[in-house]
Short mmCIF file of C-alpha atoms and ligand atoms in Angstrom, two decimals:
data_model
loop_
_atom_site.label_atom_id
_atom_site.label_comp_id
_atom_site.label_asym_id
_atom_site.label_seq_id
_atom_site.Cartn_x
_atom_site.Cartn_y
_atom_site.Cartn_z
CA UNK M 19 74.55 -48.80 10.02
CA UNK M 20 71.33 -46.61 11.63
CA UNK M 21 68.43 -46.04 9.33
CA UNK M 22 68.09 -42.42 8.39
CA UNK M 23 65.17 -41.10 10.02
CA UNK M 24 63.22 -39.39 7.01
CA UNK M 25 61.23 -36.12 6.65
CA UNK M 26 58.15 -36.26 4.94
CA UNK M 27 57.52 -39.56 3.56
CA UNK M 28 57.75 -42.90 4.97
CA UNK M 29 59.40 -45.47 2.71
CA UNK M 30 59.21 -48.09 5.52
CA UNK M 31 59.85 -49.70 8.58
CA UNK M 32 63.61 -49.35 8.04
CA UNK M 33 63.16 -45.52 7.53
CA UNK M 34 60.78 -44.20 9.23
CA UNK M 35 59.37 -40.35 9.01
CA UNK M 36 59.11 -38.10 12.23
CA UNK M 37 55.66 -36.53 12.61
CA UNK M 38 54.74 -34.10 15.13
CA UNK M 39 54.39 -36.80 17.81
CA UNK M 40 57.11 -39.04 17.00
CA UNK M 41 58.07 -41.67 14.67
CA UNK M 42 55.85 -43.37 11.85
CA UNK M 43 56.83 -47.08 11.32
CA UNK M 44 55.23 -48.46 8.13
CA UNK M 45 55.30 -52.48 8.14
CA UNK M 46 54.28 -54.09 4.89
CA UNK M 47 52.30 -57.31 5.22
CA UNK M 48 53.68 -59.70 2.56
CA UNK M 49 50.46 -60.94 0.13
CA UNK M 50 48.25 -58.33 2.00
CA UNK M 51 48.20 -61.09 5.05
CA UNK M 52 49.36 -61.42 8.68
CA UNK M 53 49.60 -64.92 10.85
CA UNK M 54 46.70 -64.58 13.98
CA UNK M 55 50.87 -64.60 15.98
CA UNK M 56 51.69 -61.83 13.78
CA UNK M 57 49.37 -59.52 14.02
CA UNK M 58 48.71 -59.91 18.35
CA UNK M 59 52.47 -59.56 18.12
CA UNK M 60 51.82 -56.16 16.00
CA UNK M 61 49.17 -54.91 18.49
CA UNK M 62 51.27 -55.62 21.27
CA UNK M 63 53.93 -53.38 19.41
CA UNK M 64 51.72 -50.60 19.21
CA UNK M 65 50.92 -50.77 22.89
CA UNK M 66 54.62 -50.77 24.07
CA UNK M 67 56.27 -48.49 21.52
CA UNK M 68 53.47 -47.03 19.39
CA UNK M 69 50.36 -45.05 20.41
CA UNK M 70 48.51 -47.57 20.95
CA UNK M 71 46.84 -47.58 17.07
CA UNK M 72 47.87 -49.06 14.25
CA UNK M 73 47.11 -47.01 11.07
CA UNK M 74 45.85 -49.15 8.29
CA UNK M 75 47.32 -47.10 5.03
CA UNK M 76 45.27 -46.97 1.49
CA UNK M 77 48.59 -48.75 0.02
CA UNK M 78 47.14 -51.43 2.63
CA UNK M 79 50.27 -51.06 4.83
CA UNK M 80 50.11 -50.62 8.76
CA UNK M 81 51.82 -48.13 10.75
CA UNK M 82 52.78 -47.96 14.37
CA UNK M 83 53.16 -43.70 15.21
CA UNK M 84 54.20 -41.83 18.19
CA UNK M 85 57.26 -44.22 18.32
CA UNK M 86 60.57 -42.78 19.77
CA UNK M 87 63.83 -41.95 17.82
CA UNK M 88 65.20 -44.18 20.96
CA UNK M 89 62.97 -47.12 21.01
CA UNK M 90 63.67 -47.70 16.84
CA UNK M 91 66.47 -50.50 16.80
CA UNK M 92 64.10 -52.11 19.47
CA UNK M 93 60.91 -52.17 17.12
CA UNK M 94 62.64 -53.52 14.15
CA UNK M 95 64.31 -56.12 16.65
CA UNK M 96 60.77 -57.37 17.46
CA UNK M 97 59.62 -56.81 13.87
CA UNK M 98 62.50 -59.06 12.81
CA UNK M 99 60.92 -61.77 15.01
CA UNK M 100 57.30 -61.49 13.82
CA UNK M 101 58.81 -61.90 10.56
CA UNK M 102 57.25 -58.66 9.48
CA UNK M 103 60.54 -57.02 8.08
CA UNK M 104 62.27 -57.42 5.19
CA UNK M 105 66.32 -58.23 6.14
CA UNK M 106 67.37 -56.17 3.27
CA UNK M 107 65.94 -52.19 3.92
CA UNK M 108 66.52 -52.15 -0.23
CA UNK M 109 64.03 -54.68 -1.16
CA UNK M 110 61.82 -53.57 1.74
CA UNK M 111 61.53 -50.38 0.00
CA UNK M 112 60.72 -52.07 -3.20
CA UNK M 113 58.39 -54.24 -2.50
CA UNK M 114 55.22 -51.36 -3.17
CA UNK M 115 53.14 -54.34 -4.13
CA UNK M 116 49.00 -53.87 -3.80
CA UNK M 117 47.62 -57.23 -3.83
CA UNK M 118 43.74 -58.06 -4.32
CA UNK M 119 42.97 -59.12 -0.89
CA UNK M 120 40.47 -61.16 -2.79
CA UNK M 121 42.71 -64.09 -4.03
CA UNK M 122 42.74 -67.54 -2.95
CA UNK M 123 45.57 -69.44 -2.01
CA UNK M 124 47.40 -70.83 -5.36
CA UNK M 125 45.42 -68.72 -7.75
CA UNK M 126 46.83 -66.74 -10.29
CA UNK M 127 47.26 -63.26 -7.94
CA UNK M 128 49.75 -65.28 -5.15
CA UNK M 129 51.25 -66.97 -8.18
CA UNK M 130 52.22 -63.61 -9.85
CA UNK M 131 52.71 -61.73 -6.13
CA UNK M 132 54.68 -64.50 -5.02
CA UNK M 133 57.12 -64.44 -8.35
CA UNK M 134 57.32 -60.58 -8.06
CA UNK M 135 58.83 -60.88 -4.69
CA UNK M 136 61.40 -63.01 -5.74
CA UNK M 137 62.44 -61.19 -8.21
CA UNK M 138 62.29 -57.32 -6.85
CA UNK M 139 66.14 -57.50 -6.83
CA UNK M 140 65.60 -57.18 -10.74
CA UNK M 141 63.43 -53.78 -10.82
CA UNK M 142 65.60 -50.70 -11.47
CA UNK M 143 66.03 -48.05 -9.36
CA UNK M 144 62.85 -46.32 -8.72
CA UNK M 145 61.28 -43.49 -6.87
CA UNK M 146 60.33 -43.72 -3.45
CA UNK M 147 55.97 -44.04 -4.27
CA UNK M 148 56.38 -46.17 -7.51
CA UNK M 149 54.46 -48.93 -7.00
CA UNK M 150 52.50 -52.79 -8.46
CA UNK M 151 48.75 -53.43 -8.39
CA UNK M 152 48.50 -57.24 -8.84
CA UNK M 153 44.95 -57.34 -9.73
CA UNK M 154 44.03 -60.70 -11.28
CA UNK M 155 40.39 -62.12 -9.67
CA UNK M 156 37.48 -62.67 -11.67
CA UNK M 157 36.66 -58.41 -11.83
CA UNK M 158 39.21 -56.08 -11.36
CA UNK M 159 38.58 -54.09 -7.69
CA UNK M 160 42.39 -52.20 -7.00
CA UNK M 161 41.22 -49.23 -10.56
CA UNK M 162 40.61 -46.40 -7.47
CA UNK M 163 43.93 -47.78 -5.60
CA UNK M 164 47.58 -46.34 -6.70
CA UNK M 165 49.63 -48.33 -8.46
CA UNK M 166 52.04 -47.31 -11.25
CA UNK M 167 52.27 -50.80 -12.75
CA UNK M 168 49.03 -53.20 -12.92
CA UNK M 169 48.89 -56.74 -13.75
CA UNK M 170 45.44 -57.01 -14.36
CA UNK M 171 42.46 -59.40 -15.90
CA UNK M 172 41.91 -57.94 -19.58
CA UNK M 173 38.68 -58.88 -21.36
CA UNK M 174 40.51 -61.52 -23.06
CA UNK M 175 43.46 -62.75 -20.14
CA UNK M 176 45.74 -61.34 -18.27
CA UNK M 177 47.36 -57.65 -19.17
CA UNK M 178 50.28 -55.45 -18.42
CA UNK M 179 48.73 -52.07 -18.15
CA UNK M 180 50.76 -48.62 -16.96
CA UNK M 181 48.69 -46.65 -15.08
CA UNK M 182 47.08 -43.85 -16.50
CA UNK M 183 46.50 -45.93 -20.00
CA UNK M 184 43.32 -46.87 -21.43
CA UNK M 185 45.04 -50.38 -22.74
CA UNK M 186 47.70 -52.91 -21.35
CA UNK M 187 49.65 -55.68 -23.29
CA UNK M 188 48.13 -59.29 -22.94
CA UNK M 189 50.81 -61.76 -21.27
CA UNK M 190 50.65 -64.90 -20.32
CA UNK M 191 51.43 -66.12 -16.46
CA UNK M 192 55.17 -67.11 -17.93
CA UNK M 193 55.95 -63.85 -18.91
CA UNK M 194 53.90 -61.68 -16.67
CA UNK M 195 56.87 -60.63 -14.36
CA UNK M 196 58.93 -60.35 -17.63
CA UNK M 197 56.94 -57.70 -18.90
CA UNK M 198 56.54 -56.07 -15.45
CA UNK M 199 60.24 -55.15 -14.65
CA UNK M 200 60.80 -54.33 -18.48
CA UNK M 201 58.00 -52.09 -18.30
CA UNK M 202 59.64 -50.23 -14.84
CA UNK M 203 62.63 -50.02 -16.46
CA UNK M 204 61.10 -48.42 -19.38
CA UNK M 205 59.99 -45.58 -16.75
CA UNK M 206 63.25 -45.79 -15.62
CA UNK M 207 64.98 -45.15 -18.53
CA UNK M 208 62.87 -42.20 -19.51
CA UNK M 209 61.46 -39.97 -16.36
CA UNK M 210 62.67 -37.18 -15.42
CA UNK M 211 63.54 -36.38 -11.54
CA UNK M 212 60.66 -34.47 -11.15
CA UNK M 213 58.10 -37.07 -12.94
CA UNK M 214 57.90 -39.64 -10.71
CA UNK M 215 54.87 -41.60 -11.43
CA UNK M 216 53.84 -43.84 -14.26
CA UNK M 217 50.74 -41.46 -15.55
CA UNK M 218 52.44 -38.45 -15.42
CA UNK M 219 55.08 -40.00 -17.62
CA UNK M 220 52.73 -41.18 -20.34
CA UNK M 221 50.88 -37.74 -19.93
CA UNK M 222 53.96 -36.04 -21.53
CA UNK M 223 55.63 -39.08 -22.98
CA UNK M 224 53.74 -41.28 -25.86
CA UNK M 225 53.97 -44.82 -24.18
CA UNK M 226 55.57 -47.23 -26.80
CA UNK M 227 53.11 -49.21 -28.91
CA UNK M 228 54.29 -52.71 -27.59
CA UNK M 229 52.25 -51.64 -23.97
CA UNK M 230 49.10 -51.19 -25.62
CA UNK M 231 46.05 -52.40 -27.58
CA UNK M 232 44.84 -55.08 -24.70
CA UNK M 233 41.35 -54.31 -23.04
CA UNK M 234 40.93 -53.93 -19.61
CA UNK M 235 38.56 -56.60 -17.85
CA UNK M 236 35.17 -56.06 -15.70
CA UNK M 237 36.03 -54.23 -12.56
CA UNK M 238 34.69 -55.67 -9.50
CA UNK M 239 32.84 -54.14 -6.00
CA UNK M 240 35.22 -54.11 -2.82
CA UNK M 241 34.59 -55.08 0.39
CA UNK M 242 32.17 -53.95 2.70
CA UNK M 243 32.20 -55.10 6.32
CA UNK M 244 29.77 -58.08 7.05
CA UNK M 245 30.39 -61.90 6.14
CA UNK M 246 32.42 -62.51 3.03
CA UNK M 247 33.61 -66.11 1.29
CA UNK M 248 36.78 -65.30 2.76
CA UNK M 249 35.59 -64.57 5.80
CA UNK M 250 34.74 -61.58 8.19
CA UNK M 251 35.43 -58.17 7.48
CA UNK M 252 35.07 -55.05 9.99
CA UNK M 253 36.24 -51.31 9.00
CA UNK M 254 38.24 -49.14 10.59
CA UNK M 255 36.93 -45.49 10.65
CA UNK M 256 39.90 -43.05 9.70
CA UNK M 257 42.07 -46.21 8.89
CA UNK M 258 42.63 -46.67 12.62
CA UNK M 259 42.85 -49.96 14.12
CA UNK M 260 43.11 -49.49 17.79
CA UNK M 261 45.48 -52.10 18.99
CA UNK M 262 43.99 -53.29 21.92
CA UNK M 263 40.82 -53.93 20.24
CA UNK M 264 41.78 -55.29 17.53
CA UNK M 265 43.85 -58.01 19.72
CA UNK M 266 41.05 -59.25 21.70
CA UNK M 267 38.95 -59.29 18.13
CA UNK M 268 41.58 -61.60 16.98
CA UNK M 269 41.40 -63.36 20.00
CA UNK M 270 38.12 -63.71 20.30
CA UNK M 271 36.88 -64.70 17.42
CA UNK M 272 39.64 -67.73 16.64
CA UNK M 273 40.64 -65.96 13.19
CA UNK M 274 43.17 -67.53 12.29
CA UNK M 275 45.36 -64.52 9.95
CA UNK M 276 43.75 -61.26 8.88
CA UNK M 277 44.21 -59.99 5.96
CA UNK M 278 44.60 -55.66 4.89
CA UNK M 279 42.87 -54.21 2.23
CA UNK M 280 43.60 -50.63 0.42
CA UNK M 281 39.54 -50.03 1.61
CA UNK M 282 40.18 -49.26 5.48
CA UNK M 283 38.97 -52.69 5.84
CA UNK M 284 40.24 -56.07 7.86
CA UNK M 285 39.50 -59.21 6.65
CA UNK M 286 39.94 -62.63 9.44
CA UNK M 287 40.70 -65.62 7.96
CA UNK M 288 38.75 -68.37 10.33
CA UNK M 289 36.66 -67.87 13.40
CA UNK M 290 33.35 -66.26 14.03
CA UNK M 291 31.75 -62.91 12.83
CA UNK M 292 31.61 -61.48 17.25
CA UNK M 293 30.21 -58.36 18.03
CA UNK M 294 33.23 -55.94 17.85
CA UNK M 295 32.16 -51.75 18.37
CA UNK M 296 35.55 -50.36 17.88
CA UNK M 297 35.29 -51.12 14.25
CA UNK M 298 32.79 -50.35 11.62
CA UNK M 299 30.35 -53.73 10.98
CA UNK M 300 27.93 -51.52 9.34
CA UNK M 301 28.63 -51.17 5.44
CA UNK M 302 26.10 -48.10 5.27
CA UNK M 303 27.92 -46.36 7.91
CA UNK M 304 29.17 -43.11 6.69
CA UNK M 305 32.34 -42.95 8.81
CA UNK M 306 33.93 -45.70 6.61
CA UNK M 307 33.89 -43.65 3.22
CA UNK M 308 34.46 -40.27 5.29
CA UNK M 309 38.26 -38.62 4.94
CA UNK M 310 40.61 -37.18 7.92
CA UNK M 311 44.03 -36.83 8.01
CA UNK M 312 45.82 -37.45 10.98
CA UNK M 313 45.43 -33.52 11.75
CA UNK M 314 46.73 -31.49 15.17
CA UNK M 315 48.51 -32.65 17.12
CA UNK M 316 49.83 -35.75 15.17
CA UNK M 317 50.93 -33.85 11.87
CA UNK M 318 53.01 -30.47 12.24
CA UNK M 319 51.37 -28.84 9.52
CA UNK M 320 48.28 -29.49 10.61
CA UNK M 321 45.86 -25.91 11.57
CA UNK M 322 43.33 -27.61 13.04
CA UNK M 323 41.98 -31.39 14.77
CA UNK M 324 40.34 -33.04 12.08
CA UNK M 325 39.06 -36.44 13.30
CA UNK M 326 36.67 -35.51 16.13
CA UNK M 327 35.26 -32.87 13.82
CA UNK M 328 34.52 -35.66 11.17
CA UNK M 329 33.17 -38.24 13.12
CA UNK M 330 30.68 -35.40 14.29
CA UNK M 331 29.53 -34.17 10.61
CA UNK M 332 29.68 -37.52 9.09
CA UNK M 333 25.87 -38.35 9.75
CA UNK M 334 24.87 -34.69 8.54
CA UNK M 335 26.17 -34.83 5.22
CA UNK M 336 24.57 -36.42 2.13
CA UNK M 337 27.29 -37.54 -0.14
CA UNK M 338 30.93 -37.38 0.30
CA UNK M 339 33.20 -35.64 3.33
CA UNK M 340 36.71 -34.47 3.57
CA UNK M 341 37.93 -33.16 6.68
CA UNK M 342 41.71 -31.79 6.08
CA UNK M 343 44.04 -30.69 8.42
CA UNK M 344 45.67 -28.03 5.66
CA UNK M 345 45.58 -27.65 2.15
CA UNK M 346 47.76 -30.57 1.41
CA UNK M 347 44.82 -33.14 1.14
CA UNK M 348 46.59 -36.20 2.21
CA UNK M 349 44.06 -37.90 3.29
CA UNK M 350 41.67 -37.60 -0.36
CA UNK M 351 43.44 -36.75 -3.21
CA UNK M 352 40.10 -36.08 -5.53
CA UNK M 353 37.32 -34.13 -4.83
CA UNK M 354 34.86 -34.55 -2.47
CA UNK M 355 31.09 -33.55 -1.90
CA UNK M 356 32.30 -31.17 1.55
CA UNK M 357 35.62 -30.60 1.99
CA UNK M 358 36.84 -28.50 5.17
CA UNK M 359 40.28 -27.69 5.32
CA UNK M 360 42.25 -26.04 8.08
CA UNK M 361 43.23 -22.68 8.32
CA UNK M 362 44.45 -21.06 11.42
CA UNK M 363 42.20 -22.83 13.84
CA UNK M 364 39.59 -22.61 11.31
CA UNK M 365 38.21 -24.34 8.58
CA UNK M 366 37.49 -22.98 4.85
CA UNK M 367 34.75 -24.77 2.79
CA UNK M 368 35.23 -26.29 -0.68
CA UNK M 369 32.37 -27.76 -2.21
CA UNK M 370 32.63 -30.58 -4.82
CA UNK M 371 36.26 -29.59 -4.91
CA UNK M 372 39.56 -31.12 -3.29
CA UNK M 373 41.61 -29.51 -0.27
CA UNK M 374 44.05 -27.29 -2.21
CA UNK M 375 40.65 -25.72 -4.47
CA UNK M 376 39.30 -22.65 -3.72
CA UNK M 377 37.19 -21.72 -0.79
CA UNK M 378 33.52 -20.99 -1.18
CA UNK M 379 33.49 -19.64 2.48
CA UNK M 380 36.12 -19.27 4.83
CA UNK M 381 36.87 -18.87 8.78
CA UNK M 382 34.25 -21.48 10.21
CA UNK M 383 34.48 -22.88 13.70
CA UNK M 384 33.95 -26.47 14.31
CA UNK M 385 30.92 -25.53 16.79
CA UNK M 386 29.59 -23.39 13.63
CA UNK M 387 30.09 -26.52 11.48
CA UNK M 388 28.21 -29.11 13.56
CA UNK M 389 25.01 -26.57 12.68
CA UNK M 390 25.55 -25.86 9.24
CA UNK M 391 23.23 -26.70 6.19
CA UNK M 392 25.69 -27.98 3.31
CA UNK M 393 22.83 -28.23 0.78
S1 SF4 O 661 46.74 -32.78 5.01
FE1 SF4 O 661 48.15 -31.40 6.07
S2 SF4 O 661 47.63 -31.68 8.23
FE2 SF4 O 661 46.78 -33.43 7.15
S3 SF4 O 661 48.36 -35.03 7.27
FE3 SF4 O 661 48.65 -33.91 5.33
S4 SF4 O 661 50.17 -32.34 5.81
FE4 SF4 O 661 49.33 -33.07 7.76
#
């Protein structure tokens, strides 16, 4: 049977969500990792049926956009063949699974990420955003990231924590997975339609005893692009990997997988650190902590172009920028230093606020905004 094509959220690869130029297909790299084959495979993709980018999401999830309703079958077809799709469009959708891009091959993180695949066929039923942080390295580093269920390092072993509590329950690696689907179906069992993440739930709802009482762990630093023990890591301003680039970066430098990372950040496996000025290598650079939705003309709610306008403010502001396309926010959820949000070709100004806050001024042109003093 056809996939549904989906309004206003994108699921996956198997149901993708039209956007104002075209179709978003969301591919979700198993253990945060793509093959060196897989990924020139992917870039190719984007060249032939995409725009020729390759959005990197902060669920660490890539996305091929501007794709056509007609060219869809044909995608998955060659998806299918990179291995980068799930047979069963069910367990595609449930496999939501953040994984510390930090882990090492065995460890404890592709231990637990590896058993949680397996057994997704076991979670309840679920909405369509619920998803796992495995998070199980020396220091915790996915806290900032979504997640609605966290395996995490405690400060005495590993915990079960829902998100939004100040405690988890201390498992061991046996009866980590255990824990994990008994806890979703716990949210499952008591949500409301309209709740439908974890930390709402325990906002309104007392979470039971039996999920609490364990401490949370150290957390950790992310990335930041330069030379890692893992190996090389470049950024992608915006989240945007163009495809191209990114191919011959691959190429180039003999990596031999990359792997994604919730940060807007690529990590190769292998190879040598090459000079590569389509992506950020500079971890001071402000365009790799600045926000922009996809804005006009990719989004149809979008007012106003958002990226341009960003990449020319990001060097003039001191702290944190947010360039929205419309009050939605997509692109930041929490406040920011500067946030400029469409408005009928215009932007309004929010300071330490988030898109959807009141404006402190209103009805400024980009060209005004390039010579503006935020202070
Ligand atoms: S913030 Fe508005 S314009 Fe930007 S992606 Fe979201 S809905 Fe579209």
């Amino acid at each position: 049977m056809r996939a549904p094509i989906v309004q206003g959220w994108c699921p996956g690869a198997h149901r993708p969500m039209m956007s104002g130029d075209g179709l978003i297909v969301r591919v979700r790299p198993r253990m945060a990792r793509l093959e060196a084959g897989q990924i020139l495979g992917l870039c190719k993709l984007a060249g032939r049926f995409g725009n020729g980018t390759i959005d990197l999401t902060n669920r660490a999830n890539l996305q091929l956009r501007g794709v056509a309703e007609a060219d869809h079958q044909a995608l998955l077809a060659e998806l299918s063949a990179l291995n980068l799709l799930d047979a069963e469009p069910g367990i595609e959708i449930r496999r939501n699974i953040l994984v510390s891009p930090l882990y090492q091959p065995g460890d404890l993180t592709a231990q637990l990420t590896q058993e949680l695949m397996e057994r997704l066929g076991e979670l309840p039923n679920l909405p369509a955003k619920f998803g796992f942080a495995i998070d199980t390295g020396p220091a915790r580093v996915l806290t900032a990231n979504s997640a609605d269920i966290r395996l995490e390092t405690g400060a005495n072993g590993l915990i079960l924590r829902a998100d939004g509590a100040k405690t988890g329950r201390s498992v061991t690696k046996t009866e980590a997975i255990d824990q994990l689907i008994a806890l979703a179906k716990w949210f499952a069992d008591n949500h409301m339609s309209e709740v439908r993440r974890m930390a709402a739930l325990i906002s309104a709802q007392t979470l039971p005893q039996r999920w609490q009482g364990a401490a949370p762990g150290p957390e950790g630093k992310p990335l930041h692009p330069g030379t890692c023990e893992l190996g090389n890591v470049y950024g992608a301003a915006f989240g945007q990997l163009p495809a191209q680039q990114l191919h011959d970066l691959v190429t180039n430098s003999g990596a031999t997988a990359i792997r994604v990372t919730p940060w807007r950040l690529i990590l190769l496996e292998g190879g040598a650190a090459i000079p590569a000025p389509a992506f950020v290598t500079d971890g001071t650079d402000p365009l790799i902590t600045t926000d922009a939705c996809p804005g006009a003309p990719l989004c149809p709610q979008a007012q106003v172009e958002t990226r341009d306008v960003a990449r020319a403010l990001a060097s003039h502001i001191s702290g944190s920028l947010h360039v929205s396309g419309c009050a939605k926010g997509c692109a930041r959820m929490g406040p920011a230093d500067i946030t400029l949000v469409g408005n009928a070709g215009r932007f309004d100004l929010v300071k330490q606020g988030r898109a959807g806050d009141e404006p402190c001024q209103r009805g400024l042109s980009a060209e005004t905004l390039v010579t503006m003093d935020f202070t």
